[in-house]
CSV table of C-alpha atoms and ligand atoms in Angstrom, one decimal:
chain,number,residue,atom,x,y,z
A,24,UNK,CA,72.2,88.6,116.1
A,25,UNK,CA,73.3,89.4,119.2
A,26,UNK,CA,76.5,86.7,120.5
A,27,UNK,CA,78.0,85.4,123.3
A,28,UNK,CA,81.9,85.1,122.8
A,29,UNK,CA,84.4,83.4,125.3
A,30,UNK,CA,87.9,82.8,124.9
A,31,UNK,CA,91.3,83.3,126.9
A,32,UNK,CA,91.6,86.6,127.0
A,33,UNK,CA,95.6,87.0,127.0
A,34,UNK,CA,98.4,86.4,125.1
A,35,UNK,CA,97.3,83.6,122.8
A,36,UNK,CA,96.2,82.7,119.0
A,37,UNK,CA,92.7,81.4,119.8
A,38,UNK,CA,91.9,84.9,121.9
A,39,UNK,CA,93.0,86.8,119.0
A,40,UNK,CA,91.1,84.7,116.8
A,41,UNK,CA,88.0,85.1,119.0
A,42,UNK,CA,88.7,89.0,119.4
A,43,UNK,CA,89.1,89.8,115.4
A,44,UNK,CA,85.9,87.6,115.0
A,45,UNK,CA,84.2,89.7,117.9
A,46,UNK,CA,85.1,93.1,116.2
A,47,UNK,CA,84.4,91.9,112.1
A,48,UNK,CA,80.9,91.1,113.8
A,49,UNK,CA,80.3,93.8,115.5
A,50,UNK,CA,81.2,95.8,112.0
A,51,UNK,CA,78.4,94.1,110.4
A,52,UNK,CA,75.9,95.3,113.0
A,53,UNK,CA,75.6,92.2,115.4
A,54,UNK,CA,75.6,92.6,119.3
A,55,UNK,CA,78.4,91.1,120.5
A,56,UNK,CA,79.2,90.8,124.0
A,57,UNK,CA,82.4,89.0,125.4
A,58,UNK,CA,82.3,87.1,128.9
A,59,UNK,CA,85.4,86.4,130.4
A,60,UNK,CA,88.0,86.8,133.3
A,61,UNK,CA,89.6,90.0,132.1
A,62,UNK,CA,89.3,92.1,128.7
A,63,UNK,CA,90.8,90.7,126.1
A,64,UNK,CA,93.7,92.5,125.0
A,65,UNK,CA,92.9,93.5,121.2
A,66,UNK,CA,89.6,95.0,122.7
A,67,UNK,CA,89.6,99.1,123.4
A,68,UNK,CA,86.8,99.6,124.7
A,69,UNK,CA,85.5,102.0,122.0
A,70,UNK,CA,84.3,99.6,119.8
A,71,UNK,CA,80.2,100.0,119.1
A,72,UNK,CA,78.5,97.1,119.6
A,73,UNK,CA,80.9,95.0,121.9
A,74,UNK,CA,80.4,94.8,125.2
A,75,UNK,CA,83.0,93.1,128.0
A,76,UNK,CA,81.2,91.2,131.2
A,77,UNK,CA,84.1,89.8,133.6
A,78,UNK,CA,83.9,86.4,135.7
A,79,UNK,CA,84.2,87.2,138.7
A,80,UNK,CA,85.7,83.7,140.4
A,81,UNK,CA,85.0,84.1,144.3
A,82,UNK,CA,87.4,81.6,146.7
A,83,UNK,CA,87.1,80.2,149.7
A,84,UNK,CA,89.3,78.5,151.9
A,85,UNK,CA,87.9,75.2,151.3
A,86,UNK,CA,88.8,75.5,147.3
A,87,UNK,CA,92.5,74.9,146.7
A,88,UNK,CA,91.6,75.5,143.3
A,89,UNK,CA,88.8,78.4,142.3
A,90,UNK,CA,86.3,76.5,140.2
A,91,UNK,CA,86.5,79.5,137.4
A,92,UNK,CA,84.4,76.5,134.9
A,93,UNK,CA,81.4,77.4,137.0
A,94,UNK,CA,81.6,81.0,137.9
A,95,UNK,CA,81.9,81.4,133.9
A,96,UNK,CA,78.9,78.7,133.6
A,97,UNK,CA,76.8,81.1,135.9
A,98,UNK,CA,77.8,84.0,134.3
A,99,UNK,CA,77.2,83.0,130.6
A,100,UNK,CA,73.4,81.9,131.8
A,101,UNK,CA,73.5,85.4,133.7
A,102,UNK,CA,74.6,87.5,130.3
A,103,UNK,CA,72.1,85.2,127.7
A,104,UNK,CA,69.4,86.1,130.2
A,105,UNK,CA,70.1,89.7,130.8
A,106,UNK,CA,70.8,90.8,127.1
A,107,UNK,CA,68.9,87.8,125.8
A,108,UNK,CA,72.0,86.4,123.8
A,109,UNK,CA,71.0,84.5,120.7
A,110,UNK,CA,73.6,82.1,120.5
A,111,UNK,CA,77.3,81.8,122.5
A,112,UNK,CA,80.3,81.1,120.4
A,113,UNK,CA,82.8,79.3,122.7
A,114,UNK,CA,87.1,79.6,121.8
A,115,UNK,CA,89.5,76.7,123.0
A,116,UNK,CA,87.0,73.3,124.0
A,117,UNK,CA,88.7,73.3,127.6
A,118,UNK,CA,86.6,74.4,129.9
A,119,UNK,CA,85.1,77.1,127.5
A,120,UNK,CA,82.7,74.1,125.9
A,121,UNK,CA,81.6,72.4,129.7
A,122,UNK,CA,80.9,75.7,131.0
A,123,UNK,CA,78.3,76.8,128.0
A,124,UNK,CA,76.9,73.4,128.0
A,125,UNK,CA,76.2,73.6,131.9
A,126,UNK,CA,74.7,77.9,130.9
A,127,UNK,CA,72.9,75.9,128.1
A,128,UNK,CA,71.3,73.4,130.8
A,129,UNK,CA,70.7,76.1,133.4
A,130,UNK,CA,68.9,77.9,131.0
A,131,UNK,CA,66.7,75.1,129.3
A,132,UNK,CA,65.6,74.4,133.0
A,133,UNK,CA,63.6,77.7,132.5
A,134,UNK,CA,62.4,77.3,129.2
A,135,UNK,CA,65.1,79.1,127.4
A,136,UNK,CA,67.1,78.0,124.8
A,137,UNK,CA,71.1,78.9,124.5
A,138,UNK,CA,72.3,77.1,121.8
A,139,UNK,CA,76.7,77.3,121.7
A,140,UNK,CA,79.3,77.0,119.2
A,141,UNK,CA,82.8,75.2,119.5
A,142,UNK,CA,85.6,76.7,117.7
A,143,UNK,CA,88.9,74.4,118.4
A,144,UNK,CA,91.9,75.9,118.1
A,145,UNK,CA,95.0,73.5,118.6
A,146,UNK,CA,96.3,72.8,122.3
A,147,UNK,CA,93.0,71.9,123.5
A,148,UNK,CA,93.0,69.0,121.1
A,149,UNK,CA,96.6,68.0,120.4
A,150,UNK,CA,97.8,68.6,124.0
A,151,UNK,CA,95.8,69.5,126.7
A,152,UNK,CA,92.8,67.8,125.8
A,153,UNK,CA,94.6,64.8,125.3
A,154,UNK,CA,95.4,64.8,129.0
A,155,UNK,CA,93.8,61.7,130.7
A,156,UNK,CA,92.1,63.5,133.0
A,157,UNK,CA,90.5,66.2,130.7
A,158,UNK,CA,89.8,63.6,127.6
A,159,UNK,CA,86.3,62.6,128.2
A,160,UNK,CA,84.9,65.9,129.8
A,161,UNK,CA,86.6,67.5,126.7
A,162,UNK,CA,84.7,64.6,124.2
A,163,UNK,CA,81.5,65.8,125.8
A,164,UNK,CA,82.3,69.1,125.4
A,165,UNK,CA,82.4,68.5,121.9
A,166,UNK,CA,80.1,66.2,120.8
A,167,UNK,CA,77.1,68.1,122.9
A,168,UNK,CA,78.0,71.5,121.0
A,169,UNK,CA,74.9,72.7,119.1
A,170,UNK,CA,78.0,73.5,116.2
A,171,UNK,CA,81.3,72.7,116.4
A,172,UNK,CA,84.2,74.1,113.7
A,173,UNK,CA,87.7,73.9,113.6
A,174,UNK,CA,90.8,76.7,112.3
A,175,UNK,CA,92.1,73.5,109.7
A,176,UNK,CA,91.6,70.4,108.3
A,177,UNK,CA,94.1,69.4,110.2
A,178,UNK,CA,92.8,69.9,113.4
A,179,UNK,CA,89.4,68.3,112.2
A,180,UNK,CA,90.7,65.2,111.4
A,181,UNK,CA,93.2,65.0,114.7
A,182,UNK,CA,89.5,65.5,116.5
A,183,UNK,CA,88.0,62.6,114.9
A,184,UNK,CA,90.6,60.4,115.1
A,185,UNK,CA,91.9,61.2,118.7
A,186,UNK,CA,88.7,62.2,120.6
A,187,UNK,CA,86.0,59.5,118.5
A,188,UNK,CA,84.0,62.5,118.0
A,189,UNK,CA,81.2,62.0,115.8
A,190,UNK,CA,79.3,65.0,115.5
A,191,UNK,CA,80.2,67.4,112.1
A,192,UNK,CA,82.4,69.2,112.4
A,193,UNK,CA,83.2,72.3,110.2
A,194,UNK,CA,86.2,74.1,108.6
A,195,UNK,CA,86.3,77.2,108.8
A,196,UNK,CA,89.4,78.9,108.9
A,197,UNK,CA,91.7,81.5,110.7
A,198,UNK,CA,91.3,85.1,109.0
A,199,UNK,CA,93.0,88.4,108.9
A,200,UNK,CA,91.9,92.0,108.0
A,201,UNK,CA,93.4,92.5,105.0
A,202,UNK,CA,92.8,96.1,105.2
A,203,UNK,CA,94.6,96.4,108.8
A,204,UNK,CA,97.3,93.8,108.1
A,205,UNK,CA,98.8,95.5,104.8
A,206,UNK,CA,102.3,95.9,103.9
A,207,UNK,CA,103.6,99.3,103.7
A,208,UNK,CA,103.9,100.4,99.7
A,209,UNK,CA,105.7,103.5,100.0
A,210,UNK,CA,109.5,102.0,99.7
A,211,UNK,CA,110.8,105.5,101.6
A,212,UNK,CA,108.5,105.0,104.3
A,213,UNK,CA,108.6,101.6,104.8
A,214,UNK,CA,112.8,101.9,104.4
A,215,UNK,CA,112.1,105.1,106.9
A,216,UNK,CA,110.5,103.3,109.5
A,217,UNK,CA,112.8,100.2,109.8
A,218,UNK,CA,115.5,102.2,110.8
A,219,UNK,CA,113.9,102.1,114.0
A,220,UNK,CA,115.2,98.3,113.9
A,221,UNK,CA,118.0,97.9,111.9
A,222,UNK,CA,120.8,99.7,109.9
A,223,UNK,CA,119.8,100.2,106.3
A,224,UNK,CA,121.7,97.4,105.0
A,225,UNK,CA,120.6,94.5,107.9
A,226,UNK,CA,117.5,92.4,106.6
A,227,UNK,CA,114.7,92.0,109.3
A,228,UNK,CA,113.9,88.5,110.1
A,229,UNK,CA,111.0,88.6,112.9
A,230,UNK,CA,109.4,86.0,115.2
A,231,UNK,CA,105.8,86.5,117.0
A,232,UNK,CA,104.6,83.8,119.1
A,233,UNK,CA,104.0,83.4,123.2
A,234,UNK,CA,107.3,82.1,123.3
A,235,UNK,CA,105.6,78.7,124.9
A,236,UNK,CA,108.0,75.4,124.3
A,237,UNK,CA,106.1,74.5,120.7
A,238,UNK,CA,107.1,77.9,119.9
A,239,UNK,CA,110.4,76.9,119.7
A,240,UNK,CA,111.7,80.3,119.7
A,241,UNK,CA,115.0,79.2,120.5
A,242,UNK,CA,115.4,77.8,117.3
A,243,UNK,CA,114.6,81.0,116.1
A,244,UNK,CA,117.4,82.3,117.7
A,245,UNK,CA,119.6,79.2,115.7
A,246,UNK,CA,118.5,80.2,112.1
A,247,UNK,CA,119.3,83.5,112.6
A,248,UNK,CA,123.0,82.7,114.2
A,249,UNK,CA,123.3,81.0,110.8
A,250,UNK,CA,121.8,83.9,108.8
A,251,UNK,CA,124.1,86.4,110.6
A,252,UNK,CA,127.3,85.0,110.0
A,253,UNK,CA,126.7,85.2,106.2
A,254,UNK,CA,124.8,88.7,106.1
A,255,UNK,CA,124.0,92.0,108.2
A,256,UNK,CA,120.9,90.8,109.5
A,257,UNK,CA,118.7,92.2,112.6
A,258,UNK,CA,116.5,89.3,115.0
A,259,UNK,CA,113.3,91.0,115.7
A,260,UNK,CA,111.1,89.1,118.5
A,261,UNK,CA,107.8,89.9,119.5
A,262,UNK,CA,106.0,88.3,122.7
A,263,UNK,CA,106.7,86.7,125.5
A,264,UNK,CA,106.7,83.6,127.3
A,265,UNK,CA,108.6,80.4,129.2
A,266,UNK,CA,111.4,80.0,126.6
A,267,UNK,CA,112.0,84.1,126.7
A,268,UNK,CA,115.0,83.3,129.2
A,269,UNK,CA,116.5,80.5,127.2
A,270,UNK,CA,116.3,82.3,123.8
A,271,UNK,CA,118.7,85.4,125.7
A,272,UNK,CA,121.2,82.9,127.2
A,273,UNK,CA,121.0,81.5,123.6
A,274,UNK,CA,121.9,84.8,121.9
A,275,UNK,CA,124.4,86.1,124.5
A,276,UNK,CA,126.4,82.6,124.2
A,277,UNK,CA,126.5,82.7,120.7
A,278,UNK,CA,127.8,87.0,120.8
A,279,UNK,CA,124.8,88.1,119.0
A,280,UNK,CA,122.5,89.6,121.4
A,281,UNK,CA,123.5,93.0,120.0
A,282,UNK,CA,121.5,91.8,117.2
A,283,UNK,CA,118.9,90.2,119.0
A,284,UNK,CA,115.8,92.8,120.1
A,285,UNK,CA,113.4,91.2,122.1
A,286,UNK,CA,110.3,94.1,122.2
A,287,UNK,CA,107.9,92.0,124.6
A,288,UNK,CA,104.1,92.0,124.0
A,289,UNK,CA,103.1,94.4,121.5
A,290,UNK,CA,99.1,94.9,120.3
A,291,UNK,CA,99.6,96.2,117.0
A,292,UNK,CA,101.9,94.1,115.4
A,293,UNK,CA,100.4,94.7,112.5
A,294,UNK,CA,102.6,98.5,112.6
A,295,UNK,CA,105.5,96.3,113.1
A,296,UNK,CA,105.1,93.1,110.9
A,297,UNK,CA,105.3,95.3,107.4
A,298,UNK,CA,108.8,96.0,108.1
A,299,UNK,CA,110.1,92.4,108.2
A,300,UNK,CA,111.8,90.6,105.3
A,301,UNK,CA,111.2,87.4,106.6
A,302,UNK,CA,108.8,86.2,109.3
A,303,UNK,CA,110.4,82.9,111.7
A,304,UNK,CA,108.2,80.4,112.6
A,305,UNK,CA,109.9,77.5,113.5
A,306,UNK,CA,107.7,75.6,115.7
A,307,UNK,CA,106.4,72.0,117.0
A,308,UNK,CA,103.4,72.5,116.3
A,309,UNK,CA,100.7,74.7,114.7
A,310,UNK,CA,97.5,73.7,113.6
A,311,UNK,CA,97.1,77.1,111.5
A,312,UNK,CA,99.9,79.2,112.3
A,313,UNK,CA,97.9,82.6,112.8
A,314,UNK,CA,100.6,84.7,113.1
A,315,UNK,CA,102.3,83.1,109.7
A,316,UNK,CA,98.9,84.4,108.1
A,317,UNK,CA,99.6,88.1,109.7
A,318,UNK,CA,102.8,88.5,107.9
A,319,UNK,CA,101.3,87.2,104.9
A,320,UNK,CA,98.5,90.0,105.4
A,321,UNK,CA,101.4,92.4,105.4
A,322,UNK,CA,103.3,90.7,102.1
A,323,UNK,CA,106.0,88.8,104.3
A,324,UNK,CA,107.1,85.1,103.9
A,325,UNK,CA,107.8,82.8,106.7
A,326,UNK,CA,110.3,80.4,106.8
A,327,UNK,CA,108.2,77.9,108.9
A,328,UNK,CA,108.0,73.8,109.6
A,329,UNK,CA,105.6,71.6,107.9
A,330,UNK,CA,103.7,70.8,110.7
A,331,UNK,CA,100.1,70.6,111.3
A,332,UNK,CA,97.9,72.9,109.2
A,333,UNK,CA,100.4,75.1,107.7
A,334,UNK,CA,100.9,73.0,104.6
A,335,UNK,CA,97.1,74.4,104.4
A,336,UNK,CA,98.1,78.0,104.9
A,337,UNK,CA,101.4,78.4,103.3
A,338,UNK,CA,101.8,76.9,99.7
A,339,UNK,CA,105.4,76.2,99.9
A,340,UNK,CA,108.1,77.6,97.8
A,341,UNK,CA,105.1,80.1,96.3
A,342,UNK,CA,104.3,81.9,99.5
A,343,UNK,CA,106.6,80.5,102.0
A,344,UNK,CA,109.2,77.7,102.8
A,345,UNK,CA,108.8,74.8,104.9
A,346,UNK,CA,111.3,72.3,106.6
A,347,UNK,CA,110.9,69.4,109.0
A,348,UNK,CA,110.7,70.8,112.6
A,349,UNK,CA,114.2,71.7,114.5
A,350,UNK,CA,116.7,71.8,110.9
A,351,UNK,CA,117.7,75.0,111.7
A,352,UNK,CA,120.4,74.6,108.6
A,353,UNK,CA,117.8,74.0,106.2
A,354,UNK,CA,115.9,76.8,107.8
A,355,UNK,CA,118.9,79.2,107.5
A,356,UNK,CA,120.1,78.4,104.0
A,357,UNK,CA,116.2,79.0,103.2
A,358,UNK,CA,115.8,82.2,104.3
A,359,UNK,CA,119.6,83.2,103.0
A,360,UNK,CA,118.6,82.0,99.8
A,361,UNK,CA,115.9,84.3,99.6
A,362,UNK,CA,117.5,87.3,101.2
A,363,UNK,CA,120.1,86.9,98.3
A,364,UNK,CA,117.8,86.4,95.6
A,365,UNK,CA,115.4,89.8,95.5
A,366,UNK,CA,113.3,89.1,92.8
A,367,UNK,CA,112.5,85.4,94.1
A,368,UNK,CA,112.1,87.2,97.2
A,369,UNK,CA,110.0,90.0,96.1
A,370,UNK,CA,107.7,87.2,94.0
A,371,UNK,CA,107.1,85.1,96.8
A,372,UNK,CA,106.3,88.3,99.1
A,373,UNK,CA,103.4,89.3,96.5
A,374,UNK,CA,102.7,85.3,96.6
A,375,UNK,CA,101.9,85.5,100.6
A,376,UNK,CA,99.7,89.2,100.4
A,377,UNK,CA,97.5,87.4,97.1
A,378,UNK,CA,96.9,84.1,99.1
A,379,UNK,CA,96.1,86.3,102.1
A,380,UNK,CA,93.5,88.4,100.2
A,381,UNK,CA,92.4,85.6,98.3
A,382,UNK,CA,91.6,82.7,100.5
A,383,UNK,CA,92.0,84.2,103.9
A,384,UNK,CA,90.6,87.8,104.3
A,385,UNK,CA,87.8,88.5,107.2
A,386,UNK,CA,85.6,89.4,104.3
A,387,UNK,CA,85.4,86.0,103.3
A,388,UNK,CA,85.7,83.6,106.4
A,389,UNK,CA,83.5,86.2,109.0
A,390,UNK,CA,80.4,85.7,106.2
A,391,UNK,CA,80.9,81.5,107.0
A,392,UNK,CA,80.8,81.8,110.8
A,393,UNK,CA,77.4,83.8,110.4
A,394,UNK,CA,76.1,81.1,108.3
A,395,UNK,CA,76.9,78.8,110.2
A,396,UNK,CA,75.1,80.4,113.5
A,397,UNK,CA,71.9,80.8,111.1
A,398,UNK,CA,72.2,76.8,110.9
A,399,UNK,CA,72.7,76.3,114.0
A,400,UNK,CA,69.6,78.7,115.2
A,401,UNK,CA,68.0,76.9,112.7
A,402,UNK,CA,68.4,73.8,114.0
A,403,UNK,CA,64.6,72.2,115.2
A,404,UNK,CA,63.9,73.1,118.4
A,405,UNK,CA,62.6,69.3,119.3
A,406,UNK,CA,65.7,67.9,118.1
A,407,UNK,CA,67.5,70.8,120.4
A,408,UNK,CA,65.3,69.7,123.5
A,409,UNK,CA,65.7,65.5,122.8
A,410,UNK,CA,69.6,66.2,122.6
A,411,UNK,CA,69.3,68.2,126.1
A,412,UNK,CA,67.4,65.0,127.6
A,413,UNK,CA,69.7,62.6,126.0
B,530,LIG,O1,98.7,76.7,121.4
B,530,LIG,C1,99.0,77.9,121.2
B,530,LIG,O2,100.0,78.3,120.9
B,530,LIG,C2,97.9,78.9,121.5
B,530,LIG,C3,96.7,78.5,120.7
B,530,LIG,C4,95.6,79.1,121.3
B,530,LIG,O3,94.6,78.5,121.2
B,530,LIG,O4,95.6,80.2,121.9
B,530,LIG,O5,97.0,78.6,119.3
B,530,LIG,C5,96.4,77.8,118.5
B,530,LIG,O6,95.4,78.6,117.9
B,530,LIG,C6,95.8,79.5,117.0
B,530,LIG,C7,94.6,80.3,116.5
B,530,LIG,O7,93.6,79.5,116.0
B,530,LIG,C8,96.5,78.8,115.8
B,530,LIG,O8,96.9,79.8,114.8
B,530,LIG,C9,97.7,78.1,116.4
B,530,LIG,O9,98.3,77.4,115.3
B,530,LIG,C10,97.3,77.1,117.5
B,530,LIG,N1,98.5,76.6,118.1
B,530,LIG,C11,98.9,75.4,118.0
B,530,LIG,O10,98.3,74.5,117.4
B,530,LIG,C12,100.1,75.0,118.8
């Protein structure tokens, strides 16, 4: 097949999502060409079968705001034509799900058909989309999809209920490399390679998010305060964001910023993940929690809230513990209780890598978005024409 794929290209679950995807297809021998306005930032540019186009958004002095919705629109028509795309898979339903129905229309106008996938991802339906003045172009968004799927059950039912959507829409979950995202086996190497971050006897507790407000990253900062106090412990934090600046103030005021590293944006965090104990995630928020799943890859637990659709990633007590959002004590004492019990510690470790390689590996979830682009290229081309009219 050769697919279209759009998604934000920076710093952000649903790109990474969209960019993994992009490379597990292009392993099994489809075309895949991304269209956005910059490279996404997992891509290299060496990988066979992907190919980047960029939106150029033109302004004017008339625009206050670039209309970036069409130039993509134009340039999605532009690519399907040119490399006669089969199908485009759109990440994140605002604007990403307007802009392929207007390349769908453009194209249908001469006789071509462009059918496009929805993936939602989170903030586009439990916040943004929300948004009075992005609810109803967002509903249409959806509902004219030619397939629509979602990273939870979760996020499914929050569609229904808060949008009225009644189209289907399918599960199909987040997913990880199991073979990229692995924990390090060798204890000497592993034990070698964390003393880049810590003393030998400080545990590694590790945050990775875009340090947004949902993130809440500066609760991150509170567990481990907590932690520290009973135990050598390092604060490892990955990303940035809005809430980078509070999270230092945070750590200076409490006298443990020489124990809080912030390392910025990283791309392969999946060198750096393997050498955590414990991964925070603390937030608001998550309607997967794809970064929980990456530490799982790499056989470490997170200490997370039972928010969203992590209850559907993280079993807890077996692969992870979860507490209501912002009880920082419960979240300390959690992750002290397993940094002081090994073997419970080790278990649930081997607990998160299993559930990762059993339920969540790209070998398993890639296989269901194929499938589900060979139903929805399979879908009758009169009912794909009637729903264009309609
Ligand atoms: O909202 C964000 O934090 C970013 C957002 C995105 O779309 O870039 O992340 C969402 O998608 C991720 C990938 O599917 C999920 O793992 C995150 O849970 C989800 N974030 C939220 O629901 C807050």
């Amino acid at each position: 097949m050769r697919i279209g794929i759009t998604c934000y290209p920076t710093y952000g679950g649903s790109g990474v999502v969209a960019t993994e995807l992009g490379i597990e297809l292009a392993g099994l021998g489809h075309e895949v060409h991304f269209i956005s306005y910059s490279q996404p930032f997992r891509l290299n540019g060496r990988d066979e079968g992907i190919f980047y186009h960029e939106v150029p958004v033109s302004n004017y002095p008339l625009f206050e705001f670039p209309p970036y919705d069409l130039a993509l629109a134009s340039r999605m028509a532009e690519v399907a034509e040119f490399y006669a795309l089969d199908l485009l898979h759109v990440h994140y339903a605002i604007p990403h799900s307007v802009s392929a129905l207007l390349a769908r229309q453009m194209l249908a106008s001469r006789g071509r058909r462009l059918p496009f996938v929805t993936t939602l991802h989170g903030t586009d339906i439990t916040l943004v989309g929300l948004d009075r003045s992005y609810l109803a172009i967002t509903r249409h968004g959806i509902q004219e999809s030619d397939g629509v799927t979602s990273i939870s059950n979760y996020l499914k039912e929050k569609t229904i209920a808060d949008f009225g959507v009644t189209r289907p829409i399918e599960t199909i979950t987040n997913f990880v490399n199991c073979d990229v995202y692995t924990p390090i086996t060798d204890a000497d190497v592993r034990a070698k390679a964390r003393l880049h971050l810590a003393a030998p006897n400080e545990a590694i507790l590790m945050h990775l998010s875009n340090f947004r407000p949902v993130k809440r990253v500066v609760d991150a900062v509170k567990i481990f305060a907590r932690v520290v106090k009973e135990r050598p412990a390092q604060l490892v934090l990955v990303g940035d964001g809005p809430d980078r600046s509070a999270a230092e103030w945070l750590a200076h005021d409490l006298g443990i910023h020489n124990k809080v590293r912030f390392l910025g944006k990283l791309e392969r965090v999946n060198e750096l993940l393997p050498l955590a104990d414990i991964l925070l995630m603390p937030s608001e928020l998550e309607s997967f929690g794809l970064a929980a799943l990456e530490a799982m890859a790499c056989k470490v637990p997170s200490i997370a809230t039972r928010v969203g659709g992590v209850p559907e990633l993280i079993d807890d007590g077996i692969s992870g513990l979860l507490y209501d959002v912002g009880d920082v004590n419960a979240m300390a004492a959690g992750a002290l209780s397993l940094l002081n019990d090994p073997t419970r510690l080790e278990a649930m470790r081997c607990a998160a890598r299993k559930a990762a390689q059993q339920r969540f590996c790209a070998t398993l979830v890639v296989p269901q978005y194929v499938r589900f682009y060979e139903q929805v290229l399979a879908q009758e081309p009169e009912k794909y024409s009637r729903s264009l009219t309609a």
